[in-house]
Structures are given as structure tokens and as C-alpha cells.
Short mmCIF file of C-alpha atoms and ligand atoms in Angstrom, two decimals:
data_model
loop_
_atom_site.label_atom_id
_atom_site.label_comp_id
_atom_site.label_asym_id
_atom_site.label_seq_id
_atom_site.Cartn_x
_atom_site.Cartn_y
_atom_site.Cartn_z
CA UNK A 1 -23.62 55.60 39.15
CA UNK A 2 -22.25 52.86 41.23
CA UNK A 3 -21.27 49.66 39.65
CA UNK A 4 -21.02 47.39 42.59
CA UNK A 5 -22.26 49.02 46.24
CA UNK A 6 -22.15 45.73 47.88
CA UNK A 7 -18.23 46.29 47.52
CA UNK A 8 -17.82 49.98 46.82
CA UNK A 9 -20.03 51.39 50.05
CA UNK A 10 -18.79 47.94 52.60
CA UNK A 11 -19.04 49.37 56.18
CA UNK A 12 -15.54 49.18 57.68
CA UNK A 13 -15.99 46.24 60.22
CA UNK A 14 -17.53 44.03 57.10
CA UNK A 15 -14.71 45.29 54.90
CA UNK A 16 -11.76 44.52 57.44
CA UNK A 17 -13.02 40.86 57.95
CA UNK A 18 -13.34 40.18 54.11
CA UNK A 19 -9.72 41.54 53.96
CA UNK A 20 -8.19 39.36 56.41
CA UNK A 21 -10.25 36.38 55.39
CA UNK A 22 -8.61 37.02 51.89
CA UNK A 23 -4.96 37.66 53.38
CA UNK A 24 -5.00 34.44 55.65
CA UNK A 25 -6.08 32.62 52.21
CA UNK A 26 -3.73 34.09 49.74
CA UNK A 27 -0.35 34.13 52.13
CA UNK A 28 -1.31 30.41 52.33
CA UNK A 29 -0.78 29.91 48.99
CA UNK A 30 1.63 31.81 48.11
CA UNK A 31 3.75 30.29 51.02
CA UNK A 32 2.42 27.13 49.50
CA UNK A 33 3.45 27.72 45.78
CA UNK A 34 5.58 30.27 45.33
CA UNK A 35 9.66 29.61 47.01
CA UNK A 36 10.21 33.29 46.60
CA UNK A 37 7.69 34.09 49.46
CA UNK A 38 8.48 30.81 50.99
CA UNK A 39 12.28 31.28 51.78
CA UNK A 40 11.37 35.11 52.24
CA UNK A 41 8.96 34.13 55.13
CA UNK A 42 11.41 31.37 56.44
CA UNK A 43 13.94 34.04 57.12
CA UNK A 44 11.91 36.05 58.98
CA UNK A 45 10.42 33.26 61.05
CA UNK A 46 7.22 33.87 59.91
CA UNK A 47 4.43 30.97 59.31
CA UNK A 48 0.94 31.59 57.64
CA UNK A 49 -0.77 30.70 60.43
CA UNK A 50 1.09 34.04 62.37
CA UNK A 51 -1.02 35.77 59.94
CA UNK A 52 -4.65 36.32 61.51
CA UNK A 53 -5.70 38.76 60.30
CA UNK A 54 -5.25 42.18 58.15
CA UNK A 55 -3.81 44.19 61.12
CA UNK A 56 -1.03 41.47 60.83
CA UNK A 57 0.05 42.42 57.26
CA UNK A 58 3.32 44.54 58.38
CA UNK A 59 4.80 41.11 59.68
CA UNK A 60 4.88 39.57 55.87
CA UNK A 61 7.65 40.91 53.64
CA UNK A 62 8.00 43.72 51.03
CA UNK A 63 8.10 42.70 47.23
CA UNK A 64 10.22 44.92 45.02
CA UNK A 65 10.18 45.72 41.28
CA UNK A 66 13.59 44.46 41.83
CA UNK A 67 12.01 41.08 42.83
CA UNK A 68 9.86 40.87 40.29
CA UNK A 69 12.95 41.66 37.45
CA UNK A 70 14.78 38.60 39.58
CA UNK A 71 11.83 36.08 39.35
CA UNK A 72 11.08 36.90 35.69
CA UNK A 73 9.24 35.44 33.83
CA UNK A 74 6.87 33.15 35.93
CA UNK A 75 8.47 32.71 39.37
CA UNK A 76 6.10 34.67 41.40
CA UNK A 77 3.34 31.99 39.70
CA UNK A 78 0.94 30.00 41.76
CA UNK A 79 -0.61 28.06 39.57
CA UNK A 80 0.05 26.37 36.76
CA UNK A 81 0.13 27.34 33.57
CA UNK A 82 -2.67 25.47 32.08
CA UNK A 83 -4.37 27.57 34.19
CA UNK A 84 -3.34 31.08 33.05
CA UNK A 85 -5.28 32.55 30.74
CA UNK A 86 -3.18 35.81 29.32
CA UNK A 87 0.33 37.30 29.83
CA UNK A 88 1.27 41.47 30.10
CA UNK A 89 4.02 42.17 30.81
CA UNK A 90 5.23 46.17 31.38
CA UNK A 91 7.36 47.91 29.00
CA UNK A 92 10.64 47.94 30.96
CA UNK A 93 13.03 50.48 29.28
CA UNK A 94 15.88 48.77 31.25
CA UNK A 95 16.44 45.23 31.47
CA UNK A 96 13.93 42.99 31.74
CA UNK A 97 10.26 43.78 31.88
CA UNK A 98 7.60 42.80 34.45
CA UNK A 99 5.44 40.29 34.01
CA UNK A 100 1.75 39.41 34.95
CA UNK A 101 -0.55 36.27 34.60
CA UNK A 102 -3.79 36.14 34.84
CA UNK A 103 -6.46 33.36 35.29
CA UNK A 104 -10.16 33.58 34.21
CA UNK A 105 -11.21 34.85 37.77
CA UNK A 106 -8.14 37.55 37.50
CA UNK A 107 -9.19 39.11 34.43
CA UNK A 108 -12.32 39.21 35.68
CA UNK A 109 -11.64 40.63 38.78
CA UNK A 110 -9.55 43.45 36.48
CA UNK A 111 -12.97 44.22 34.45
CA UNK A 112 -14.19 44.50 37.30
CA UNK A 113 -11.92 47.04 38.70
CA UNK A 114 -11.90 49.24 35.29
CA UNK A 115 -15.66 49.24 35.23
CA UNK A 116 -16.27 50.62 39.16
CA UNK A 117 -14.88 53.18 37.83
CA UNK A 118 -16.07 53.75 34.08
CA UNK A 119 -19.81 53.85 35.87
CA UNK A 120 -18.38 56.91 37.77
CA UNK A 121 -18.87 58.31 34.23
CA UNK A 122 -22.41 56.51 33.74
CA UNK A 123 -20.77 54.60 30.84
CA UNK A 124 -23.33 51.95 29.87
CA UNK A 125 -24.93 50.22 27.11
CA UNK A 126 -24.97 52.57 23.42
CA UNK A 127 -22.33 54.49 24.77
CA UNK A 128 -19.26 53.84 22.81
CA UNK A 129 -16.08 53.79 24.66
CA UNK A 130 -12.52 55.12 22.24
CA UNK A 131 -10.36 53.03 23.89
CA UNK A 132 -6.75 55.04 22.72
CA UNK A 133 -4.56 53.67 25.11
CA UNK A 134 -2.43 51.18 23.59
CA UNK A 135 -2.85 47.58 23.01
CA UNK A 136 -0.70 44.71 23.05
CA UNK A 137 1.17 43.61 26.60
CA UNK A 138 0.68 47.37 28.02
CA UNK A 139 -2.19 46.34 30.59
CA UNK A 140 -3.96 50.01 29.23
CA UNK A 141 -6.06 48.53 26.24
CA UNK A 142 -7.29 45.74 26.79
CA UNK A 143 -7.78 46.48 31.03
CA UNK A 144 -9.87 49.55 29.35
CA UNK A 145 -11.46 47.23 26.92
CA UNK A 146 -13.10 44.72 29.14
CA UNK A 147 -13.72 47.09 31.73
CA UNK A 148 -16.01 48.43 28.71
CA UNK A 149 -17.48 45.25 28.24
CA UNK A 150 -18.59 44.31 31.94
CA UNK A 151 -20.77 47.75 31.59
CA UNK A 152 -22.40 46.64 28.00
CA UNK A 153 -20.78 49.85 26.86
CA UNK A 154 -19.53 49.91 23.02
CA UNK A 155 -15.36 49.00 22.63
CA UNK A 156 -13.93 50.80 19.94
CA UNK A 157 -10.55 49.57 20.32
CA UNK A 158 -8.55 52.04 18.33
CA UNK A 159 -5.75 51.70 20.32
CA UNK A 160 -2.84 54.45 20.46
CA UNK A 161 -1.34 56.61 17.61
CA UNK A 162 -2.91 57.48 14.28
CA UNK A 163 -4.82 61.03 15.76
CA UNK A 164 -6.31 61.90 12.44
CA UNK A 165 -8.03 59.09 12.58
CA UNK A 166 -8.88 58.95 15.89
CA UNK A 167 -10.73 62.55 15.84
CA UNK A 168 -12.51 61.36 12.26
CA UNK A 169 -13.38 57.96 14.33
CA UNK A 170 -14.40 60.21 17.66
CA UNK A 171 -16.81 62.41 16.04
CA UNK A 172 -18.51 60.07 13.31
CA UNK A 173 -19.08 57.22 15.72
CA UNK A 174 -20.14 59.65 18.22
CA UNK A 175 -17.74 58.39 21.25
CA UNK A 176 -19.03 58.80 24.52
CA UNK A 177 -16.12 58.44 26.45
CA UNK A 178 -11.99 58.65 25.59
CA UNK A 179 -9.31 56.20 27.37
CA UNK A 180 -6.16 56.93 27.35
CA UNK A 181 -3.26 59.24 29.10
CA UNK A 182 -3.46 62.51 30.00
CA UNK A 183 -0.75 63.60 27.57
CA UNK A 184 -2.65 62.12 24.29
CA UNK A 185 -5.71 63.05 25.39
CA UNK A 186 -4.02 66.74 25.28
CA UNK A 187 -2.67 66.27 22.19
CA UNK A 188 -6.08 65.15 20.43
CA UNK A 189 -7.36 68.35 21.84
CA UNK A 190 -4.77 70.53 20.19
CA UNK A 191 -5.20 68.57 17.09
CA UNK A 192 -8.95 68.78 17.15
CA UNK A 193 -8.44 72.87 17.83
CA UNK A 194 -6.54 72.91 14.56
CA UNK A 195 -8.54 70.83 12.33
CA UNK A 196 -10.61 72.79 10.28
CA UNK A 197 -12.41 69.40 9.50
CA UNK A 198 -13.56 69.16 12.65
CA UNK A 199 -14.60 70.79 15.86
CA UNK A 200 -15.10 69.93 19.65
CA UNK A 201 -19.19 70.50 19.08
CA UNK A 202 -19.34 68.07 16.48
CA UNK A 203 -18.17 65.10 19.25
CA UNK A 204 -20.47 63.64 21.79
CA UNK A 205 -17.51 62.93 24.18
CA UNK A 206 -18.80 63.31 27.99
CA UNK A 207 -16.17 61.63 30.08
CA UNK A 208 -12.33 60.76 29.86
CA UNK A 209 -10.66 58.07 31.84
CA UNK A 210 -7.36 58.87 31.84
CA UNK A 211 -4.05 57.04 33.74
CA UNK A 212 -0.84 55.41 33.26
CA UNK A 213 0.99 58.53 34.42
CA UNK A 214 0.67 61.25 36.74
CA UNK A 215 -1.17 64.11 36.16
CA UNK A 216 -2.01 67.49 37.78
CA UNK A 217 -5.24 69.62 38.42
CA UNK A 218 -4.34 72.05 35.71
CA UNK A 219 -4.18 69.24 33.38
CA UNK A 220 -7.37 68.31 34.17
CA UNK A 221 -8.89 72.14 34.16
CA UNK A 222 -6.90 72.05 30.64
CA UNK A 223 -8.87 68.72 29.38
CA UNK A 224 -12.08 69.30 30.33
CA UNK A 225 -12.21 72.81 28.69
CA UNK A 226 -10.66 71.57 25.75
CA UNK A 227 -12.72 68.36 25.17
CA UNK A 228 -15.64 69.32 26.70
CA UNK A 229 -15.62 66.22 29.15
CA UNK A 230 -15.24 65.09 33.05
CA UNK A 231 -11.86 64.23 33.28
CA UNK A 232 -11.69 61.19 35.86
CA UNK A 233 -8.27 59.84 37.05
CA UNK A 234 -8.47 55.81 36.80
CA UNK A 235 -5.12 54.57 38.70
CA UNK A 236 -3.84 51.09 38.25
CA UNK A 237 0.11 49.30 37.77
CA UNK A 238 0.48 46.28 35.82
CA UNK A 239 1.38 44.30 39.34
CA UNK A 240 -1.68 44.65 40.40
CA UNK A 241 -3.02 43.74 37.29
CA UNK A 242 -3.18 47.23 35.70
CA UNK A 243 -5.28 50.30 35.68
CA UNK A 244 -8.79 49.95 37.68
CA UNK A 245 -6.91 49.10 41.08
CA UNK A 246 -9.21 52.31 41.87
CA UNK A 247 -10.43 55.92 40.06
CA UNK A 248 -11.88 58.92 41.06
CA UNK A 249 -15.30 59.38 41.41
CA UNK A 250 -17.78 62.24 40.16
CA UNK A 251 -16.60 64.55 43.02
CA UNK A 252 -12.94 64.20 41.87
CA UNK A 253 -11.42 64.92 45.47
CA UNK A 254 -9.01 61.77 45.44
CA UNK A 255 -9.22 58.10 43.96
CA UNK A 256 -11.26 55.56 45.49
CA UNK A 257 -8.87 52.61 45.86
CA UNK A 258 -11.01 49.08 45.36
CA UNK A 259 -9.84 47.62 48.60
CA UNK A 260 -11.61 44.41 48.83
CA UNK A 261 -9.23 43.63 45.85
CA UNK A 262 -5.91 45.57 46.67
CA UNK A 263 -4.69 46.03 50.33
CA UNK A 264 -3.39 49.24 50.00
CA UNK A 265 -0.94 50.77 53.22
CA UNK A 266 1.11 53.31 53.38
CA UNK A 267 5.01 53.09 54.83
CA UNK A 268 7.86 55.38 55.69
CA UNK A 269 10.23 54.54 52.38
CA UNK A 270 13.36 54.98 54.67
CA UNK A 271 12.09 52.83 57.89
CA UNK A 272 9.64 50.82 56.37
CA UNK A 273 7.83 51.09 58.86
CA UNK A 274 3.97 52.19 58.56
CA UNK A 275 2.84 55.41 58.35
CA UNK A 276 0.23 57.10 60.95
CA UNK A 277 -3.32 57.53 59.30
CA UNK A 278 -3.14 60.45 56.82
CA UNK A 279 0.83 60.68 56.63
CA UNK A 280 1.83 60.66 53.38
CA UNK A 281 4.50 58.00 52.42
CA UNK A 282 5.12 55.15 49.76
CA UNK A 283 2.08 53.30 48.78
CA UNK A 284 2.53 49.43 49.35
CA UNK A 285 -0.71 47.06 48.11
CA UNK A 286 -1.64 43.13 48.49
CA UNK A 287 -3.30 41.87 45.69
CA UNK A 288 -6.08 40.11 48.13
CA UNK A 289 -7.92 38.50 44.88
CA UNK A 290 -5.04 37.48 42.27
CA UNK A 291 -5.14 33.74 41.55
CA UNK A 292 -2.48 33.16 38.98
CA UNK A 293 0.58 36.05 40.12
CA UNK A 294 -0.35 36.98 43.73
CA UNK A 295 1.69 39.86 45.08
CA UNK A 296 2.28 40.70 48.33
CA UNK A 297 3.12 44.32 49.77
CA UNK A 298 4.45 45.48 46.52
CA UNK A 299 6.25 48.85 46.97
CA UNK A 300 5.09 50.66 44.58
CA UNK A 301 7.26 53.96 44.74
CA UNK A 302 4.33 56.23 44.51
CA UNK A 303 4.25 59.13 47.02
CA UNK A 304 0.95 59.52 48.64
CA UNK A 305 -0.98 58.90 51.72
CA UNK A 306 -4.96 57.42 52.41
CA UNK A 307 -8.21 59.42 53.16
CA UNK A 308 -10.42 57.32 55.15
CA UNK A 309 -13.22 59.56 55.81
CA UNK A 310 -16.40 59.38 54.30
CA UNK A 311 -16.98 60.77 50.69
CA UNK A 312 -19.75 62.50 49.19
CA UNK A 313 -20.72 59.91 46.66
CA UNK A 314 -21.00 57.51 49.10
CA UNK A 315 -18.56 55.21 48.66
CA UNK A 316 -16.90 54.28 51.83
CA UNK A 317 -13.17 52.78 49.75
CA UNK A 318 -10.11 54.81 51.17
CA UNK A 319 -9.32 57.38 49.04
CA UNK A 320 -5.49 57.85 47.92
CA UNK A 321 -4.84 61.55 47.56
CA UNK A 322 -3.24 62.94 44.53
CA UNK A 323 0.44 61.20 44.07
CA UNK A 324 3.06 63.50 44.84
CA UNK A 325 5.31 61.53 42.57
CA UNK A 326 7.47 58.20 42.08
CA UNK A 327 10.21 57.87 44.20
CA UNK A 328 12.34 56.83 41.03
CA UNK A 329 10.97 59.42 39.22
CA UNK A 330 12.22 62.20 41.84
CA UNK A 331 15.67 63.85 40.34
CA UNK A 332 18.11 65.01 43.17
CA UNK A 333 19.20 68.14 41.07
CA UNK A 334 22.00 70.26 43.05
CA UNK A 335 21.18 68.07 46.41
CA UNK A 336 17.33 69.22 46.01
CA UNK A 337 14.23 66.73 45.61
CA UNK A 338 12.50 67.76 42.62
CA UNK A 339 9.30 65.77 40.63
CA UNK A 340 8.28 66.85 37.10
CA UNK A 341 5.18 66.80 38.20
CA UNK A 342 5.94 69.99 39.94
CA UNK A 343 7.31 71.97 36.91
CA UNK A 344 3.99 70.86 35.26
CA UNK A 345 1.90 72.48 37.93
CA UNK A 346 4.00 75.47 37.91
CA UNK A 347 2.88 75.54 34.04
CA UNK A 348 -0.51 75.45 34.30
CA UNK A 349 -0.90 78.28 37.19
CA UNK A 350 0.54 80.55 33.76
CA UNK A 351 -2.34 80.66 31.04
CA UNK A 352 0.20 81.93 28.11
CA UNK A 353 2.51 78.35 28.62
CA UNK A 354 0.99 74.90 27.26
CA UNK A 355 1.47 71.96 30.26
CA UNK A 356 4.21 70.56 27.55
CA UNK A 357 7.71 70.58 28.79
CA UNK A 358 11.15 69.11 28.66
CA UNK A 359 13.94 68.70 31.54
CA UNK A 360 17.44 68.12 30.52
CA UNK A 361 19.64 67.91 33.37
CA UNK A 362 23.34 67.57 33.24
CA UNK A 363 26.70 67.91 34.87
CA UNK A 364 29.13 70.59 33.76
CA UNK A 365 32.36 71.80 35.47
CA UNK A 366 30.67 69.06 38.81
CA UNK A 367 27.91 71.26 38.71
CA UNK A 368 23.99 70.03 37.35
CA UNK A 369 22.41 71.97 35.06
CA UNK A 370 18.44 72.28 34.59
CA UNK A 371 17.53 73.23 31.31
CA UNK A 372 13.53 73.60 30.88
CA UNK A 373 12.02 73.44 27.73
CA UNK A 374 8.45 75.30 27.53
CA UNK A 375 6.16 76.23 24.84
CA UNK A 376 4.19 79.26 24.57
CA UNK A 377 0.47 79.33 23.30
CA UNK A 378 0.60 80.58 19.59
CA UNK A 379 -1.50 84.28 20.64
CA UNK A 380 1.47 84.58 22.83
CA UNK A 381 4.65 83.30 21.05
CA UNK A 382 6.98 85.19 19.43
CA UNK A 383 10.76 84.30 18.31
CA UNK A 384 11.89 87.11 19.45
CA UNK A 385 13.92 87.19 22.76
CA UNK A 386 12.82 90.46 24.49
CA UNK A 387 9.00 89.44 23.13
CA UNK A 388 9.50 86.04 25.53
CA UNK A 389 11.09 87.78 28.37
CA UNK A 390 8.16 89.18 29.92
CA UNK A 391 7.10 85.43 29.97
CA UNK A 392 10.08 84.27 31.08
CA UNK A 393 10.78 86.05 34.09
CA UNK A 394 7.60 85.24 36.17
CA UNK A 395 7.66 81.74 35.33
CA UNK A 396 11.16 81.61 36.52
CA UNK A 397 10.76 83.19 39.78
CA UNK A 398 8.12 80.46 40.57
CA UNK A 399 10.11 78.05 39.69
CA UNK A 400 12.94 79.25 42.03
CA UNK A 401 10.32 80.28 44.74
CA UNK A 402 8.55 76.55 44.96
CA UNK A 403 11.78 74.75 44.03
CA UNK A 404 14.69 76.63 44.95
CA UNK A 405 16.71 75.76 41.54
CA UNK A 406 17.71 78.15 39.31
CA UNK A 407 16.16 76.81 35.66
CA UNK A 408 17.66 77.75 32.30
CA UNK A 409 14.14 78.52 30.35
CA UNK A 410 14.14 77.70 26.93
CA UNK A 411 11.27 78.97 24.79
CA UNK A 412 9.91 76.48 22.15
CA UNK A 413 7.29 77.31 19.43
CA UNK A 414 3.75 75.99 19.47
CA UNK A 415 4.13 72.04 19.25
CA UNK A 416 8.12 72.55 19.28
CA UNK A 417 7.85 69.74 21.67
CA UNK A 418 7.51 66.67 20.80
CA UNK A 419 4.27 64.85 21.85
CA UNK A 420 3.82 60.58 22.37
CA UNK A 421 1.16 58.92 22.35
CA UNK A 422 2.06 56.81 25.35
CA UNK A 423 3.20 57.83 28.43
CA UNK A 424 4.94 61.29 27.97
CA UNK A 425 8.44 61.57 28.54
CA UNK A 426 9.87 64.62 30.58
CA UNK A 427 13.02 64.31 31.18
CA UNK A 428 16.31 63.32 30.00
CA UNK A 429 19.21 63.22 32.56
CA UNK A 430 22.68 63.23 31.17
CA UNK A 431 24.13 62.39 34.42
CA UNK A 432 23.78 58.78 34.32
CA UNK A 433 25.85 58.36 30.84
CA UNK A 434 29.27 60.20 32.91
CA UNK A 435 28.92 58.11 36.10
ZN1 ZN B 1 -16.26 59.48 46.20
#
């Protein structure tokens, strides 16, 4: 189902005008009301009145997560704050976090994002919606929540953490559809394998929006056996607002990007300069709607690149293929590139290892190290060492074959690593404490 085909299914000509009639309007205020963008465009010589139209974007300058940590809390603002009708702010682990500030229209406009792609799903009225992503100023629960509510779907805002609960709350209030991230959803589907309370038939679950971090194809293959569901990716960053800045659709083969809302473009991270059509490169979006904290060309680190062509559900929004990874998440391990997300879908092509892992990377005698943490499935596990070899050995000569790094495998038992119910945390790199 489509929520909104007016917007969703825009012919290209329509939707470039409505973009650059939004661009002229909101580099006029920000140049108006915010001194960041002011001085920025100053510098550069540029006026918004240079700006004409959407194929003038490159001329306006880049925003940085950097600039964001420098304006904090409200200097990116453009309105006041009798206006502003909620705060989130993102859970920095460093420093100081990022903040966002919405108005009535914004949060709106967010709903509006979350449910274009909750209808993907068919979610409507009677269908109850387990929101388990977290509540509080992580943009996940309550984006998820009103995105819910804009399709006269059920919230059952149980938030993160507690699974027990969760399953008993899943199956007797029959939920239609589970929110959250990949990694929790996983690890409600291993605890609903062991219950011997419940089981997978007793739940009416039919879809799964899942986000906040990446996730691979054999994740998904994983979910949707497990819990019985679609799994659809819904992609979002709290500077946009937060997840429903675009999802997949039913045909899963990228996500639809809502692009009358966010101005999405794709750039060369080392020239800045834009990339041709279907290059992959660093996303950069313009929030084209946002009233309260407009943003634009935030670099947003993820490595992807933009499908333009026509999909199959017949939504004509660019697509944004699967991202390859963050360009702060990438870890130059003995001078090579590597993402996590790789060792993840090295995992999944090997049925007898769960998707879990754990990278420690460190520095001994000026040489990294690369210590990978696995777990095998409990049919397969055994704590002896020559039992695990046979494992061992394969999944290390794919590693070295796709990665060209020599790993130090590590068997773990069956949930010997530890799960979160947030975003999942892979890696720990020792490096940073010597420097
Ligand atoms: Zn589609």
C-alpha cells in the first residue's frame, strides 16, 4: 500500500520544481536566521538569490557532525523557541550530543516520513504496532510511534529492553508488526526459540521495521525465517529528524528515499565534489521541509550511491542502495579498509555461525591485531578445539579471501556474546587508548 502517491510516485519534472521551490525558500531562511550558514555563505560569496534552483545545491556549503557538536545546543535554530515543540537529541558517546528541534509542522512531516513506509507493510487501523525501539531523546520511539499513529495503527509503546516481556506482550496482544533494530529483533527471535512458553506460531507478527544501524541481507534472510515476518529496512538519522527519511518497499531492492522532504546527493568524500549518477560515494541530504533546525547538505558519512530508475512498486523516489558502511565506522586495520558490516556478511554465507560477533583490534610489537569473536549455533558447538576447527578454517579463508587480513577466530558458546538492546556494538579498538 502506498501512503501518499501524490508524493511517493511525483513524475521527475514535478518533483525537481517542488525541490527547488523548497531550497530557494529554506536557504532564505536559514541565511536569514541562522549566523552559522550566514557567515558560512558570506565566505564563499554566495547570496540566496544565487540559489535558483535544485541543480544549484553544490554551490551552498557542507554541514558536519562536527558543526552541529560546535553549534550545540540551539545554534543551527530558526525559529524561536516558543515555537519548538520537542527536543532529541542523539546519544553521543563522545562529547557532546546532537541536537534536533522540531515544530508542529516538523513532527508532522516526521510521521509522515515513518508512516510512507509502515504502509509498505499495510500497517493500518487494528493492527497493533510493538514499538521496541527505545524511547526517550533517541528519535527511534517516538519517530516509530507517531508514524503508527498517522496510519490509525495500534502503538504499543513498549519501548527497548525487558524481552520476556516483550514476547509475553507480542503474542497476547497479537502484534502485527515489531520496530526496532535488527540486532534486538534477533535476539527476541532466539529468545522466543528458547521459550518453552511460547512459540513463533502463537504471534501474529507480519512485518518488521527495522533501522538505526546497518544491516545485511543475511540478517534479513535470518529474521524473516525466524519471526515469520517481511523484514523492511526503514532508514532515517536524527539530523534529519530521525528514521522515516525513507524505507524499503515490498520488493526490498533498495530504500526509497522521501525526496520531496530530504534532498539527498551523493559526493566524492575526498573532493567533495559530486558524484556521476550511480557512483557510489558519501550520502549528503537538505532537509527541504524542517522549520525549526533546517540542515543543509549534511554529510552524513554513509557509503552509498542513488538508483533513479523506475521501481516495481511504482514509486518513482530515488532509491539509495544498500550502505556499504559509515565512513567513521570503517577501521584501517594493517593499512586495509575494513567495515563490520563485512565480517557480518561473511557470517551469514556460513549456516553453522550466528550473525553475532565481536572485533577487538589492537596494536602489539607496532603491529594491529584482529581478534574475531564468533558464536556457533548450539547443533554445532562444541568446546572442544579440534571439534571447532573444521568451522574455523573455512570461515577464515573467507575472511582472508574478501578482506585480505589475517583474523584470530575465537569460538564463543551459544549467546557467549553479549547482546543490547540498542544499537549493537561490534567492535572495540584498543588503538585509540595508546595514541
Ligand atoms: Zn519500490
Amino acid at each position: 500500500m502506498i501512503h501518499n502517491p501524490k508524493m511517493e510516485c511525483m513524475g521527475r519534472e514535478e518533483m525537481t520544481a517542488l525541490q527547488s521551490e523548497r531550497l530557494r525558500k529554506i536557504v532564505k531562511t536559514c541565511y536569514e536566521k541562522v549566523p552559522f550558514y550566514k557567515n558560512k555563505m558570506d565566505k564563499m560569496g554566495i547570496k540566496p538569490e544565487d540559489i535558483k534552483g535544485i541543480e544549484d545545491i553544490h554551490k551552498l556549503p557542507f554541514t558536519t557532525k562536527h558543526d552541529l557538536r560546535d553549534e550545540y545546543p540551539f545554534g543551527l535554530q530558526a525559529t524561536p523557541m516558543s515555537e519548538v515543540r520537542r527536543i532529541h537529541a542523539s546519544s553521543g558517546t563522545t562529547g557532546k550530543p546532537v541536537v534536533d528541534t522540531y515544530t508542529d509542522n516538523d513532527i508532522a512531516n516526521w510521521a509522515e516520513g515513518v508512516a510512507r513506509v509502515m504502509a509498505v507493510g499495510d500497517i493500518g487501523p487494528g493492527d497493533v504496532v510493538q514499538v521496541s525501539y527505545g524511547y526517550g531523546l533517541f528519535t527511534g520511539g517516538l519517530g516509530a510511534h507517531d508514524g503508527a499513529h498517522v496510519r490509525g495503527a495500534v502503538q504499543l509503546p513498549t519501548s527497548a529492553g525487558n524481552s520476556e516481556k516483550q514476547i509475553m506482550l507480542m503474542k497476547d496482544f497479537q502484534s502485527a508488526a515489531l520496530c526496532c533494530t535488527p540486532s534486538y529483533a534477533l535476539h527476541l527471535a532466539e529468545c522466543i526459540e528458547k521459550s518453552d512458553q511460547v512459540k513463533i506460531e502463537d504471534m501474529n507478527l507480519r512485518v518488521g521495521f527495522f533501522g538505526a544501524e546497518p544491516w545485511t541481507e543475511g540478517m534479513r534472510k535470518e529474521l524473516e525465517a525466524k519471526l515469520h515476518i517481511k523484514a523492511i529496512d526503514i532508514y532515517g538519522l536524527t539530523e534529519m529528524s530521525g528514521p522515516g527519511v525513507g524505507g524499503e518497499c515490498e520488493y526490498q531492492c533498495g530504500t526509497h528515499l522521501w525526496e520531496d522532504m530530504f534532498y539527498p546527493e551523493i559526493i566524492n568524500p575526498d573532493t567533495l565534489e559530486p558524484c556521476k549518477p550511480g557512483e557510489f560515494g558519501e550520502l549528503v541530504f537538505t532537509s527541504l521541509c524542517k522549520e525549526a533546525m533546517p540542515i543543509i547538505r549534511y554529510r552524513t558519512r554513509d557509503l552509498t550511491r542513488l538508483i533513479y530508475d523506475k521501481c516495481k512498486c511504482g514509486r518513482t523516489a530515488v532509491r539509495m542502495d544498500r550502505i556499504l558502511g559509515r565512513s567513521d565506522d570503517m577501521m584501517i586495520i594493517r593499512g586495509v579498509n575494513v567495515f563490520p558490516s563485512q565480517i557480518e556478511t561473511v557470517l551469514t554465507e556460513f549456516p553453522a555461525f550466528t550473525p553475532q560477533y565481536f572485533i577487538t583490534v589492537d596494536r602489539k610489537n607496532n603491529e594491529d591485531t584482529f581478534d574475531l569473536d564468533v558464536e556457533l549455533r548450539s547443533e554445532f558447538f562444541s568446546p572442544n578445539p579440534s571439534k571447532q576447527m573444521p568451522y574455523i578454517k573455512p570461515l577464515y579463508d573467507r575472511i582472508v579471501s574478501l578482506i585480505g587480513i589475517k583474523p584470530n577466530i575465537h569460538i564463543k558458546e551459544p549467546g557467549g556474546i553479549e547482546r543490547s538492546i540498542g544499537k549493537a556494538k561490534h567492535v572495540k579498538d584498543l588503538r585509540n587508548f595508546q595514541n
